[in-house]
């Protein structure tokens, strides 16, 4: 059996994926190493998606684009292979989920362009280090996520509402969390809203559109960050003939450290 | 004769351009309104250039991309027309300057994709407001700019060295300028270097590659920021059959305020 505690670097996590030993969630592995979401589209969709990301940097912070014909992310992890180094993938045809393989070598096409996108694990580590609560981690659940009534800026075939993640905290903690996450524009940055959920079109905090509900304690307010589900929802709505993403929670673990992602 | 002092908003500056009354520099006009560089390429070059910008955000901070077939920058100034609203343009064929028109309506093609790129005027305003020296403004010169020995991350046909601008100040002022400009990642952000010019391949500060030399006073160090000439040099080296840029100092003045460009 795989000893997850031994996976202390991005290289070790990726090697375990490549050997087929790690096929599940990467949360908590290789602490401090930046994890990334994956989104692969045919070249015909690449400019539009990159433009969508440029127009919506908070929900879609692109860490690296791997061009058509290449499988190695030379900035995030030059030794890695995008076809084998995730625990699990999702394959979408015309916007419909068709498979969840642990290796996509057999599906690879020379016109695939790969986008590695920043993920909130990075700023959650920084918040935990600062002693701030991250309720869904305390409760061992998935983060609650909600579709809002705020449209993203469309680009070509990519469009849709902003999706947010929510973490409850006191107003003072929310202020501290704002200053901390503002330092990480590469992983969603500062919150997009705090307080009244109805102001951004959320009817019931207990019924998230994705993930699990979490407890909000007396004196706490909900704090909302732009979420990486936003571009994935836009991708599926665009219904490309084929697209590949990471499976939920099964991220790419890079060689870069979270601390390198702060602005400057 | 045009009364420049009356050009207090982006809309007024653009109207003066459109009437053919303003054909020179925009520095100091419509103070507080964000100015932007222009770079137009045929669609065949658009993905590669956007990728180059994504990989090199400090020298090439994209504020808005106007897609093929469109001439209105709906985010920066929805009423504007990119074909008429700059004081002056430069037309490049195969990397060679061929014309400097004040209107490009007759050259327009439906496959032109336009990039509006953040410019250091924004952070210079913030530095002046904070009482920091901006020597080339004091001396009424162009900012000194230097090619460095640091290569940018290439993307397709776009490649070349980082070009930097330089402003001399005391170490304490340099620290203050760092904190101020770090708040503006959309316009080059924090410095890329300070102190020894040789460390980034600059031989003689008195002989800039672009712009004018400025006085460095006792107790001052040179402080270097990534410069918007970087993508323009990469563009010309790529030698597209046609490209259009703003003429030096003849920027687009938008409806957005500089203060909106701070991170968050």
Short mmCIF file of C-alpha atoms in Angstrom, two decimals:
data_model
loop_
_atom_site.label_atom_id
_atom_site.label_comp_id
_atom_site.label_asym_id
_atom_site.label_seq_id
_atom_site.Cartn_x
_atom_site.Cartn_y
_atom_site.Cartn_z
CA UNK A 1 0.00 0.00 0.00
CA UNK A 2 1.11 3.53 -0.78
CA UNK A 3 2.51 5.44 2.19
CA UNK A 4 1.11 8.91 1.55
CA UNK A 5 3.14 10.50 4.34
CA UNK A 6 6.27 9.82 2.33
CA UNK A 7 5.09 11.96 -0.58
CA UNK A 8 6.84 15.09 0.58
CA UNK A 9 7.76 16.68 -2.76
CA UNK A 10 6.08 17.30 -6.06
CA UNK A 11 8.49 14.88 -7.76
CA UNK A 12 7.58 12.05 -5.35
CA UNK A 13 3.84 12.63 -5.81
CA UNK A 14 4.19 12.64 -9.58
CA UNK A 15 6.29 9.48 -9.56
CA UNK A 16 3.59 7.74 -7.50
CA UNK A 17 0.99 8.85 -10.05
CA UNK A 18 3.14 7.61 -12.93
CA UNK A 19 3.53 4.18 -11.31
CA UNK A 20 -0.25 4.04 -10.86
CA UNK A 21 0.08 3.94 -7.09
CA UNK A 22 -1.62 7.28 -6.38
CA UNK A 23 -5.06 7.60 -8.00
CA UNK A 24 -6.83 9.76 -5.40
CA UNK A 25 -6.84 13.22 -3.87
CA UNK A 26 -3.68 15.27 -3.52
CA UNK A 27 -4.87 17.55 -0.69
CA UNK A 28 -2.28 17.65 2.07
CA UNK A 29 0.44 15.95 0.02
CA UNK A 30 3.84 17.61 -0.53
CA UNK A 31 2.85 20.50 1.67
CA UNK A 32 4.16 23.84 0.39
CA UNK A 33 4.48 22.65 -3.21
CA UNK A 34 2.12 24.41 -5.57
CA UNK A 35 -0.73 22.29 -6.92
CA UNK A 36 -2.50 23.08 -10.17
CA UNK A 37 -5.72 22.32 -12.00
CA UNK A 38 -5.61 20.99 -15.55
CA UNK A 39 -7.61 21.90 -18.61
CA UNK A 40 -6.68 20.50 -22.04
CA UNK A 41 -8.37 21.65 -25.26
CA UNK A 42 -7.65 21.23 -28.96
CA UNK A 43 -5.61 24.07 -30.47
CA UNK A 44 -8.69 25.48 -32.18
CA UNK A 45 -9.99 26.46 -28.72
CA UNK A 46 -6.69 27.63 -27.22
CA UNK A 47 -6.70 31.34 -28.08
CA UNK A 48 -10.28 31.77 -26.92
CA UNK A 49 -9.59 29.99 -23.66
CA UNK A 50 -6.42 31.97 -22.99
CA UNK A 51 -8.38 35.16 -23.70
CA UNK A 52 -11.15 34.02 -21.34
CA UNK A 53 -8.46 33.52 -18.68
CA UNK A 54 -6.91 36.93 -19.39
CA UNK A 55 -10.33 38.54 -18.96
CA UNK A 56 -11.17 36.59 -15.81
CA UNK A 57 -7.88 36.26 -13.91
CA UNK A 58 -9.45 35.81 -10.49
CA UNK A 59 -11.39 32.61 -11.27
CA UNK A 60 -8.88 31.50 -13.91
CA UNK A 61 -5.28 32.28 -12.90
CA UNK A 62 -3.11 30.59 -15.52
CA UNK A 63 0.18 29.38 -14.07
CA UNK A 64 1.50 27.82 -17.29
CA UNK A 65 0.41 27.04 -20.83
CA UNK A 66 1.96 23.98 -22.44
CA UNK A 67 1.81 24.39 -26.19
CA UNK A 68 0.56 21.95 -28.79
CA UNK A 69 2.91 19.02 -29.23
CA UNK A 70 4.47 19.38 -25.78
CA UNK A 71 3.76 17.38 -22.63
CA UNK A 72 6.30 18.90 -20.21
CA UNK A 73 5.47 21.99 -18.15
CA UNK A 74 8.94 23.51 -18.25
CA UNK A 75 8.17 26.25 -15.74
CA UNK A 76 6.25 24.31 -13.09
CA UNK A 77 8.06 20.96 -13.38
CA UNK A 78 10.35 20.39 -16.37
CA UNK A 79 10.64 16.62 -15.74
CA UNK A 80 6.91 16.03 -15.52
CA UNK A 81 4.66 14.44 -18.13
CA UNK A 82 1.13 15.81 -18.27
CA UNK A 83 -0.15 12.50 -19.68
CA UNK A 84 0.76 10.39 -16.62
CA UNK A 85 1.51 12.61 -13.65
CA UNK A 86 -1.99 13.35 -12.35
CA UNK A 87 -3.67 10.80 -10.05
CA UNK A 88 -6.78 10.79 -12.21
CA UNK A 89 -8.24 12.63 -15.21
CA UNK A 90 -11.67 13.31 -16.61
CA UNK A 91 -12.33 13.02 -20.33
CA UNK A 92 -15.17 15.11 -21.78
CA UNK A 93 -16.68 14.77 -25.26
CA UNK A 94 -19.08 17.51 -26.35
CA UNK A 95 -19.32 18.60 -22.73
CA UNK A 96 -20.28 15.12 -21.44
CA UNK A 97 -18.10 13.11 -19.04
CA UNK A 98 -17.12 9.89 -20.80
CA UNK A 99 -14.18 8.49 -18.82
CA UNK A 100 -12.03 8.85 -15.69
CA UNK A 101 -8.66 7.32 -16.61
CA UNK A 102 -5.47 7.49 -14.56
CA UNK A 103 -3.31 7.91 -17.67
CA UNK A 104 -4.15 9.74 -20.91
CA UNK A 105 -1.19 8.66 -23.03
CA UNK A 106 -3.46 6.74 -25.38
CA UNK A 107 -5.75 9.74 -25.88
CA UNK A 108 -3.00 12.26 -26.53
CA UNK A 109 -3.16 14.35 -29.69
CA UNK A 110 -0.49 16.61 -31.14
CA UNK A 111 -2.94 19.53 -31.22
CA UNK A 112 -3.70 19.45 -27.47
CA UNK A 113 -2.89 22.67 -25.61
CA UNK A 114 -2.70 22.29 -21.83
CA UNK A 115 -3.50 24.94 -19.22
CA UNK A 116 -2.25 24.58 -15.65
CA UNK A 117 -4.33 26.80 -13.39
CA UNK A 118 -3.68 27.99 -9.84
CA UNK A 119 -5.69 26.36 -7.08
CA UNK A 120 -6.88 27.50 -3.68
CA UNK A 121 -4.76 24.92 -1.83
CA UNK A 122 -1.95 27.47 -2.06
CA UNK A 123 -3.73 30.24 -0.20
CA UNK A 124 -5.33 27.84 2.25
CA UNK A 125 -1.84 26.78 3.32
CA UNK A 126 -0.96 30.44 3.87
CA UNK A 127 -4.16 31.00 5.87
CA UNK A 128 -3.56 27.95 8.04
CA UNK A 129 0.02 29.09 8.65
CA UNK A 130 -1.41 32.41 9.86
CA UNK A 131 -3.76 30.66 12.29
CA UNK A 132 -6.92 31.41 10.32
CA UNK A 133 -9.75 28.85 10.23
CA UNK A 134 -10.43 26.85 7.09
CA UNK A 135 -13.69 25.25 8.08
CA UNK A 136 -14.01 22.56 5.41
CA UNK A 137 -10.53 21.28 6.30
CA UNK A 138 -11.48 21.26 10.01
CA UNK A 139 -14.63 19.32 9.09
CA UNK A 140 -12.81 17.07 6.59
CA UNK A 141 -15.18 18.02 3.77
CA UNK A 142 -14.90 19.50 0.31
CA UNK A 143 -15.05 23.30 0.17
CA UNK A 144 -18.58 24.61 -0.53
CA UNK A 145 -18.91 26.23 -3.96
CA UNK A 146 -21.75 28.29 -5.43
CA UNK A 147 -22.76 29.61 -8.83
CA UNK A 148 -23.31 33.37 -8.57
CA UNK A 149 -25.39 35.84 -10.58
CA UNK A 150 -22.21 37.56 -11.80
CA UNK A 151 -21.36 36.75 -15.39
CA UNK A 152 -17.72 36.32 -16.32
CA UNK A 153 -16.37 38.29 -19.27
CA UNK A 154 -16.97 35.98 -22.21
CA UNK A 155 -14.35 35.16 -24.86
CA UNK A 156 -15.45 33.38 -27.99
CA UNK A 157 -17.21 30.17 -27.03
CA UNK A 158 -16.29 30.46 -23.34
CA UNK A 159 -18.85 32.13 -21.06
CA UNK A 160 -20.78 31.56 -17.87
CA UNK A 161 -21.28 32.72 -14.30
CA UNK A 162 -18.60 33.27 -11.71
CA UNK A 163 -18.40 30.30 -9.31
CA UNK A 164 -17.14 31.06 -5.80
CA UNK A 165 -15.83 29.04 -2.89
CA UNK A 166 -16.81 30.02 0.66
CA UNK A 167 -14.97 29.99 3.97
CA UNK A 168 -16.69 31.31 7.13
CA UNK A 169 -14.74 33.50 9.54
CA UNK A 170 -15.07 36.50 11.86
CA UNK A 171 -14.84 39.97 10.31
CA UNK A 172 -11.33 40.44 11.73
CA UNK A 173 -10.24 37.08 10.35
CA UNK A 174 -11.81 38.05 7.03
CA UNK A 175 -9.69 41.18 6.96
CA UNK A 176 -6.54 39.16 7.72
CA UNK A 177 -7.51 36.58 5.09
CA UNK A 178 -7.98 39.38 2.57
CA UNK A 179 -4.50 40.78 3.12
CA UNK A 180 -3.00 37.28 2.95
CA UNK A 181 -4.79 36.12 -0.18
CA UNK A 182 -4.26 39.46 -1.95
CA UNK A 183 -0.58 38.50 -2.00
CA UNK A 184 -1.44 35.49 -4.19
CA UNK A 185 -3.01 36.82 -7.38
CA UNK A 186 -1.80 33.64 -9.10
CA UNK A 187 -4.24 31.57 -7.05
CA UNK A 188 -7.48 33.60 -7.08
CA UNK A 189 -6.19 36.54 -4.99
CA UNK A 190 -8.33 38.52 -2.56
CA UNK A 191 -12.00 37.64 -1.95
CA UNK A 192 -14.67 38.79 -4.40
CA UNK A 193 -17.37 39.26 -1.75
CA UNK A 194 -18.09 38.88 1.95
CA UNK A 195 -21.33 38.93 3.92
CA UNK A 196 -24.82 38.76 2.39
CA UNK A 197 -24.93 35.76 0.03
CA UNK A 198 -28.04 37.13 -1.73
CA UNK A 199 -26.01 40.10 -3.00
CA UNK A 200 -24.25 37.73 -5.41
CA UNK A 201 -27.28 35.57 -6.10
CA UNK A 202 -26.71 32.74 -3.61
CA UNK A 203 -30.02 31.63 -2.07
CA UNK A 204 -29.00 29.04 0.50
CA UNK A 205 -25.49 28.64 1.91
CA UNK A 206 -26.43 25.19 3.19
CA UNK A 207 -27.03 23.96 -0.34
CA UNK A 208 -23.86 24.56 -2.32
CA UNK A 209 -23.87 23.84 -6.06
CA UNK A 210 -20.61 21.89 -5.71
CA UNK A 211 -18.82 20.44 -2.66
CA UNK A 212 -20.25 20.24 0.84
CA UNK A 213 -21.96 22.67 3.21
CA UNK A 214 -19.98 23.76 6.28
CA UNK A 215 -20.92 25.17 9.66
CA UNK A 216 -21.07 28.96 10.07
CA UNK A 217 -20.66 29.84 13.73
CA UNK A 218 -22.11 32.83 15.60
CA UNK A 219 -20.16 35.98 14.83
CA UNK A 220 -18.88 34.61 11.53
CA UNK A 221 -19.61 35.87 8.04
CA UNK A 222 -19.23 33.96 4.78
CA UNK A 223 -16.20 35.04 2.74
CA UNK A 224 -16.24 34.27 -0.97
CA UNK A 225 -13.30 33.69 -3.33
CA UNK A 226 -13.34 33.19 -7.09
CA UNK A 227 -13.11 29.46 -7.74
CA UNK A 228 -11.40 27.29 -10.33
CA UNK A 229 -14.66 25.52 -11.08
CA UNK A 230 -15.59 28.67 -13.03
CA UNK A 231 -13.40 27.92 -16.09
CA UNK A 232 -14.26 24.24 -15.94
CA UNK A 233 -17.98 25.07 -16.12
CA UNK A 234 -17.30 27.46 -19.00
CA UNK A 235 -15.34 24.74 -20.76
CA UNK A 236 -18.13 22.20 -20.49
CA UNK A 237 -20.72 24.74 -21.68
CA UNK A 238 -18.55 25.38 -24.75
CA UNK A 239 -18.86 21.65 -25.56
CA UNK A 240 -15.59 21.10 -27.42
CA UNK A 241 -15.45 17.74 -29.22
CA UNK A 242 -12.86 16.66 -26.66
CA UNK A 243 -11.44 18.17 -23.48
CA UNK A 244 -9.52 16.68 -20.58
CA UNK A 245 -9.37 17.97 -17.00
CA UNK A 246 -8.02 16.69 -13.69
CA UNK A 247 -10.52 14.66 -11.66
CA UNK A 248 -11.85 16.63 -8.67
CA UNK A 249 -9.21 16.96 -5.98
CA UNK A 250 -6.66 15.06 -8.08
CA UNK A 251 -4.28 17.89 -8.88
CA UNK A 252 -0.88 18.26 -10.46
CA UNK A 253 1.79 18.75 -7.81
CA UNK A 254 4.58 20.94 -9.18
CA UNK A 255 8.20 21.61 -8.26
CA UNK A 256 7.40 25.21 -7.42
CA UNK A 257 6.80 26.36 -3.87
CA UNK A 258 3.68 28.27 -2.89
CA UNK A 259 5.80 31.08 -1.51
CA UNK A 260 7.13 31.72 -5.04
CA UNK A 261 3.61 32.60 -6.17
CA UNK A 262 3.34 35.79 -4.16
CA UNK A 263 3.18 38.94 -6.22
CA UNK A 264 6.06 41.31 -6.73
CA UNK B 1 -4.40 75.79 -31.53
CA UNK B 2 -5.30 72.92 -29.24
CA UNK B 3 -5.54 73.86 -25.55
CA UNK B 4 -3.97 70.79 -23.95
CA UNK B 5 -4.89 71.91 -20.43
CA UNK B 6 -8.55 71.36 -21.29
CA UNK B 7 -7.99 67.66 -22.04
CA UNK B 8 -8.93 66.50 -18.56
CA UNK B 9 -10.57 63.16 -19.35
CA UNK B 10 -9.87 60.18 -21.56
CA UNK B 11 -12.95 60.98 -23.66
CA UNK B 12 -11.72 64.54 -24.34
CA UNK B 13 -8.24 63.34 -25.32
CA UNK B 14 -9.68 60.72 -27.67
CA UNK B 15 -12.06 63.22 -29.26
CA UNK B 16 -9.10 65.55 -29.94
CA UNK B 17 -7.24 62.65 -31.57
CA UNK B 18 -10.28 61.78 -33.67
CA UNK B 19 -10.61 65.35 -34.91
CA UNK B 20 -6.91 65.31 -35.84
CA UNK B 21 -6.12 68.07 -33.35
CA UNK B 22 -3.90 66.01 -31.05
CA UNK B 23 -1.07 64.24 -32.88
CA UNK B 24 1.65 64.32 -30.20
CA UNK B 25 2.53 62.99 -26.77
CA UNK B 26 -0.10 62.19 -24.17
CA UNK B 27 2.13 62.43 -21.08
CA UNK B 28 0.49 64.62 -18.47
CA UNK B 29 -2.91 64.71 -20.19
CA UNK B 30 -6.08 63.59 -18.40
CA UNK B 31 -4.15 62.98 -15.21
CA UNK B 32 -5.35 59.91 -13.32
CA UNK B 33 -6.85 58.24 -16.40
CA UNK B 34 -5.07 55.07 -17.39
CA UNK B 35 -3.01 55.25 -20.58
CA UNK B 36 -2.18 52.20 -22.65
CA UNK B 37 0.24 51.04 -25.31
CA UNK B 38 -1.07 49.48 -28.52
CA UNK B 39 0.05 46.45 -30.46
CA UNK B 40 -1.99 45.12 -33.38
CA UNK B 41 -1.19 41.85 -35.16
CA UNK B 42 -3.00 39.63 -37.64
CA UNK B 43 -5.03 36.84 -36.03
CA UNK B 44 -2.42 34.27 -37.04
CA UNK B 45 -0.07 35.85 -34.47
CA UNK B 46 -2.62 36.51 -31.73
CA UNK B 47 -2.39 33.30 -29.69
CA UNK B 48 1.39 33.36 -29.67
CA UNK B 49 1.47 36.99 -28.60
CA UNK B 50 -1.10 36.46 -25.85
CA UNK B 51 0.94 33.49 -24.66
CA UNK B 52 4.12 35.60 -24.72
CA UNK B 53 2.29 38.15 -22.56
CA UNK B 54 1.03 35.46 -20.18
CA UNK B 55 4.60 34.22 -19.75
CA UNK B 56 6.07 37.69 -19.33
CA UNK B 57 3.47 39.66 -17.38
CA UNK B 58 5.90 42.20 -15.94
CA UNK B 59 7.12 43.64 -19.25
CA UNK B 60 3.83 42.87 -21.03
CA UNK B 61 0.81 43.49 -18.76
CA UNK B 62 -2.22 43.10 -21.02
CA UNK B 63 -5.08 45.37 -19.98
CA UNK B 64 -7.46 44.36 -22.77
CA UNK B 65 -7.55 42.28 -25.93
CA UNK B 66 -9.87 43.49 -28.68
CA UNK B 67 -10.78 40.54 -30.85
CA UNK B 68 -10.67 40.27 -34.62
CA UNK B 69 -13.40 42.29 -36.30
CA UNK B 70 -13.82 44.66 -33.35
CA UNK B 71 -12.47 48.19 -32.90
CA UNK B 72 -13.99 49.15 -29.54
CA UNK B 73 -12.21 48.32 -26.26
CA UNK B 74 -15.34 47.63 -24.25
CA UNK B 75 -13.54 47.38 -20.92
CA UNK B 76 -11.18 50.36 -21.14
CA UNK B 77 -13.40 52.72 -23.14
CA UNK B 78 -16.51 51.30 -24.82
CA UNK B 79 -17.09 54.41 -26.98
CA UNK B 80 -13.56 54.51 -28.34
CA UNK B 81 -12.38 53.51 -31.80
CA UNK B 82 -8.89 52.03 -31.95
CA UNK B 83 -8.50 53.20 -35.57
CA UNK B 84 -8.73 56.92 -34.80
CA UNK B 85 -8.31 57.56 -31.09
CA UNK B 86 -4.53 57.52 -30.76
CA UNK B 87 -2.58 60.72 -31.55
CA UNK B 88 -0.26 58.83 -33.87
CA UNK B 89 0.48 55.25 -34.95
CA UNK B 90 3.42 53.35 -36.36
CA UNK B 91 2.93 50.86 -39.18
CA UNK B 92 5.45 48.04 -39.49
CA UNK B 93 5.84 45.65 -42.41
CA UNK B 94 8.13 42.66 -41.90
CA UNK B 95 9.57 44.42 -38.85
CA UNK B 96 10.41 47.63 -40.74
CA UNK B 97 8.80 50.99 -39.96
CA UNK B 98 6.93 52.13 -43.09
CA UNK B 99 4.56 54.88 -41.94
CA UNK B 100 3.46 57.09 -39.02
CA UNK B 101 -0.19 57.93 -39.71
CA UNK B 102 -2.60 59.65 -37.32
CA UNK B 103 -5.50 57.43 -38.41
CA UNK B 104 -5.42 53.77 -39.47
CA UNK B 105 -8.98 53.40 -40.73
CA UNK B 106 -7.76 52.81 -44.28
CA UNK B 107 -5.36 50.07 -43.15
CA UNK B 108 -7.84 48.19 -41.00
CA UNK B 109 -8.35 44.49 -41.64
CA UNK B 110 -11.01 42.22 -40.20
CA UNK B 111 -8.36 39.82 -38.91
CA UNK B 112 -6.54 42.42 -36.78
CA UNK B 113 -6.37 41.56 -33.07
CA UNK B 114 -5.48 44.51 -30.81
CA UNK B 115 -3.64 44.40 -27.50
CA UNK B 116 -3.82 47.32 -25.08
CA UNK B 117 -0.92 47.11 -22.65
CA UNK B 118 -0.37 48.85 -19.33
CA UNK B 119 2.13 51.69 -19.28
CA UNK B 120 4.39 53.14 -16.60
CA UNK B 121 2.59 56.50 -16.61
CA UNK B 122 0.18 54.91 -14.14
CA UNK B 123 2.75 54.06 -11.52
CA UNK B 124 4.69 57.27 -12.09
CA UNK B 125 1.57 59.20 -11.11
CA UNK B 126 1.36 57.12 -7.93
CA UNK B 127 5.05 57.74 -7.19
CA UNK B 128 4.73 61.50 -7.74
CA UNK B 129 1.65 61.56 -5.51
CA UNK B 130 3.78 59.91 -2.80
CA UNK B 131 6.49 62.55 -3.14
CA UNK B 132 9.01 60.26 -4.81
CA UNK B 133 11.35 61.63 -7.49
CA UNK B 134 10.82 60.73 -11.14
CA UNK B 135 13.99 62.13 -12.58
CA UNK B 136 13.17 62.10 -16.30
CA UNK B 137 9.99 64.06 -15.60
CA UNK B 138 11.96 66.55 -13.49
CA UNK B 139 14.43 66.89 -16.38
CA UNK B 140 11.69 66.91 -19.05
CA UNK B 141 13.25 63.98 -20.89
CA UNK B 142 12.17 60.53 -22.01
CA UNK B 143 12.74 57.76 -19.48
CA UNK B 144 16.05 55.92 -20.04
CA UNK B 145 15.56 52.33 -21.22
CA UNK B 146 18.09 49.51 -21.54
CA UNK B 147 18.23 46.07 -23.12
CA UNK B 148 19.29 43.55 -20.45
CA UNK B 149 20.98 40.15 -20.62
CA UNK B 150 17.84 38.48 -19.28
CA UNK B 151 15.88 36.62 -21.92
CA UNK B 152 12.10 36.72 -21.76
CA UNK B 153 10.21 33.43 -21.90
CA UNK B 154 9.63 32.89 -25.61
CA UNK B 155 6.28 31.94 -27.14
CA UNK B 156 6.15 30.85 -30.75
CA UNK B 157 7.74 33.54 -32.90
CA UNK B 158 7.97 36.05 -30.02
CA UNK B 159 11.27 36.18 -28.13
CA UNK B 160 13.95 38.58 -27.02
CA UNK B 161 15.62 40.22 -24.03
CA UNK B 162 13.89 42.00 -21.18
CA UNK B 163 14.03 45.78 -21.66
CA UNK B 164 13.96 47.88 -18.49
CA UNK B 165 13.30 51.51 -17.64
CA UNK B 166 15.39 53.19 -14.93
CA UNK B 167 14.61 55.78 -12.28
CA UNK B 168 17.33 56.86 -9.80
CA UNK B 169 16.46 57.27 -6.12
CA UNK B 170 17.84 56.77 -2.64
CA UNK B 171 17.60 53.28 -1.11
CA UNK B 172 14.74 54.38 1.17
CA UNK B 173 12.90 55.90 -1.77
CA UNK B 174 13.54 52.69 -3.70
CA UNK B 175 11.88 50.71 -0.92
CA UNK B 176 8.88 53.05 -0.93
CA UNK B 177 8.71 52.90 -4.73
CA UNK B 178 8.77 49.09 -4.53
CA UNK B 179 5.80 48.93 -2.18
CA UNK B 180 3.88 51.45 -4.31
CA UNK B 181 4.53 49.84 -7.68
CA UNK B 182 3.93 46.32 -6.32
CA UNK B 183 0.29 47.42 -5.94
CA UNK B 184 0.09 47.87 -9.73
CA UNK B 185 0.81 44.49 -11.34
CA UNK B 186 -1.25 45.67 -14.33
CA UNK B 187 1.42 48.24 -15.17
CA UNK B 188 4.74 46.42 -14.71
CA UNK B 189 4.48 45.99 -10.90
CA UNK B 190 7.48 46.03 -8.57
CA UNK B 191 11.03 46.64 -9.87
CA UNK B 192 12.99 43.78 -11.41
CA UNK B 193 16.38 44.98 -10.17
CA UNK B 194 18.12 47.76 -8.25
CA UNK B 195 21.75 48.70 -7.89
CA UNK B 196 24.59 47.31 -10.02
CA UNK B 197 23.64 47.73 -13.69
CA UNK B 198 26.24 45.14 -14.78
CA UNK B 199 24.32 42.44 -12.92
CA UNK B 200 21.65 42.61 -15.62
CA UNK B 201 24.03 43.27 -18.49
CA UNK B 202 23.87 47.06 -18.68
CA UNK B 203 27.32 48.51 -19.46
CA UNK B 204 26.80 52.25 -19.31
CA UNK B 205 23.81 53.96 -17.66
CA UNK B 206 24.65 57.15 -19.54
CA UNK B 207 24.03 55.45 -22.86
CA UNK B 208 20.51 54.02 -22.79
CA UNK B 209 19.35 51.90 -25.71
CA UNK B 210 16.12 53.92 -25.91
CA UNK B 211 15.15 57.31 -24.43
CA UNK B 212 17.49 59.75 -22.72
CA UNK B 213 20.10 59.50 -19.98
CA UNK B 214 19.27 61.14 -16.65
CA UNK B 215 21.31 62.44 -13.73
CA UNK B 216 22.05 60.05 -10.86
CA UNK B 217 22.84 62.07 -7.73
CA UNK B 218 25.14 61.11 -4.84
CA UNK B 219 23.46 58.58 -2.55
CA UNK B 220 21.11 57.39 -5.29
CA UNK B 221 20.94 53.96 -6.88
CA UNK B 222 19.39 53.05 -10.22
CA UNK B 223 16.06 51.23 -9.89
CA UNK B 224 14.90 49.16 -12.86
CA UNK B 225 11.37 48.26 -13.90
CA UNK B 226 10.25 45.96 -16.70
CA UNK B 227 9.38 48.12 -19.70
CA UNK B 228 6.73 48.03 -22.39
CA UNK B 229 9.38 48.34 -25.08
CA UNK B 230 10.09 44.65 -24.39
CA UNK B 231 7.04 43.28 -26.26
CA UNK B 232 7.43 45.86 -29.00
CA UNK B 233 11.01 44.70 -29.62
CA UNK B 234 9.83 41.08 -29.61
CA UNK B 235 7.12 41.98 -32.09
CA UNK B 236 9.53 43.60 -34.52
CA UNK B 237 11.94 40.68 -34.25
CA UNK B 238 9.08 38.33 -35.18
CA UNK B 239 8.68 40.35 -38.42
CA UNK B 240 4.96 39.82 -39.06
CA UNK B 241 3.88 40.93 -42.54
CA UNK B 242 2.03 43.80 -40.88
CA UNK B 243 1.81 45.15 -37.36
CA UNK B 244 0.64 48.47 -35.94
CA UNK B 245 1.71 50.11 -32.69
CA UNK B 246 1.23 53.50 -31.04
CA UNK B 247 3.93 56.04 -31.88
CA UNK B 248 6.33 56.59 -28.94
CA UNK B 249 4.64 58.59 -26.20
CA UNK B 250 1.37 58.74 -28.15
CA UNK B 251 -0.79 56.50 -25.99
CA UNK B 252 -4.41 55.55 -25.76
CA UNK B 253 -6.13 57.41 -22.91
CA UNK B 254 -8.90 55.27 -21.46
CA UNK B 255 -11.98 55.91 -19.34
CA UNK B 256 -10.52 53.86 -16.48
CA UNK B 257 -8.78 55.48 -13.54
CA UNK B 258 -5.29 54.45 -12.46
CA UNK B 259 -6.56 53.71 -8.97
CA UNK B 260 -8.76 50.94 -10.42
CA UNK B 261 -5.64 49.11 -11.55
CA UNK B 262 -4.39 48.25 -8.10
CA UNK B 263 -4.42 44.58 -7.29
CA UNK B 264 -7.01 42.90 -5.11
#
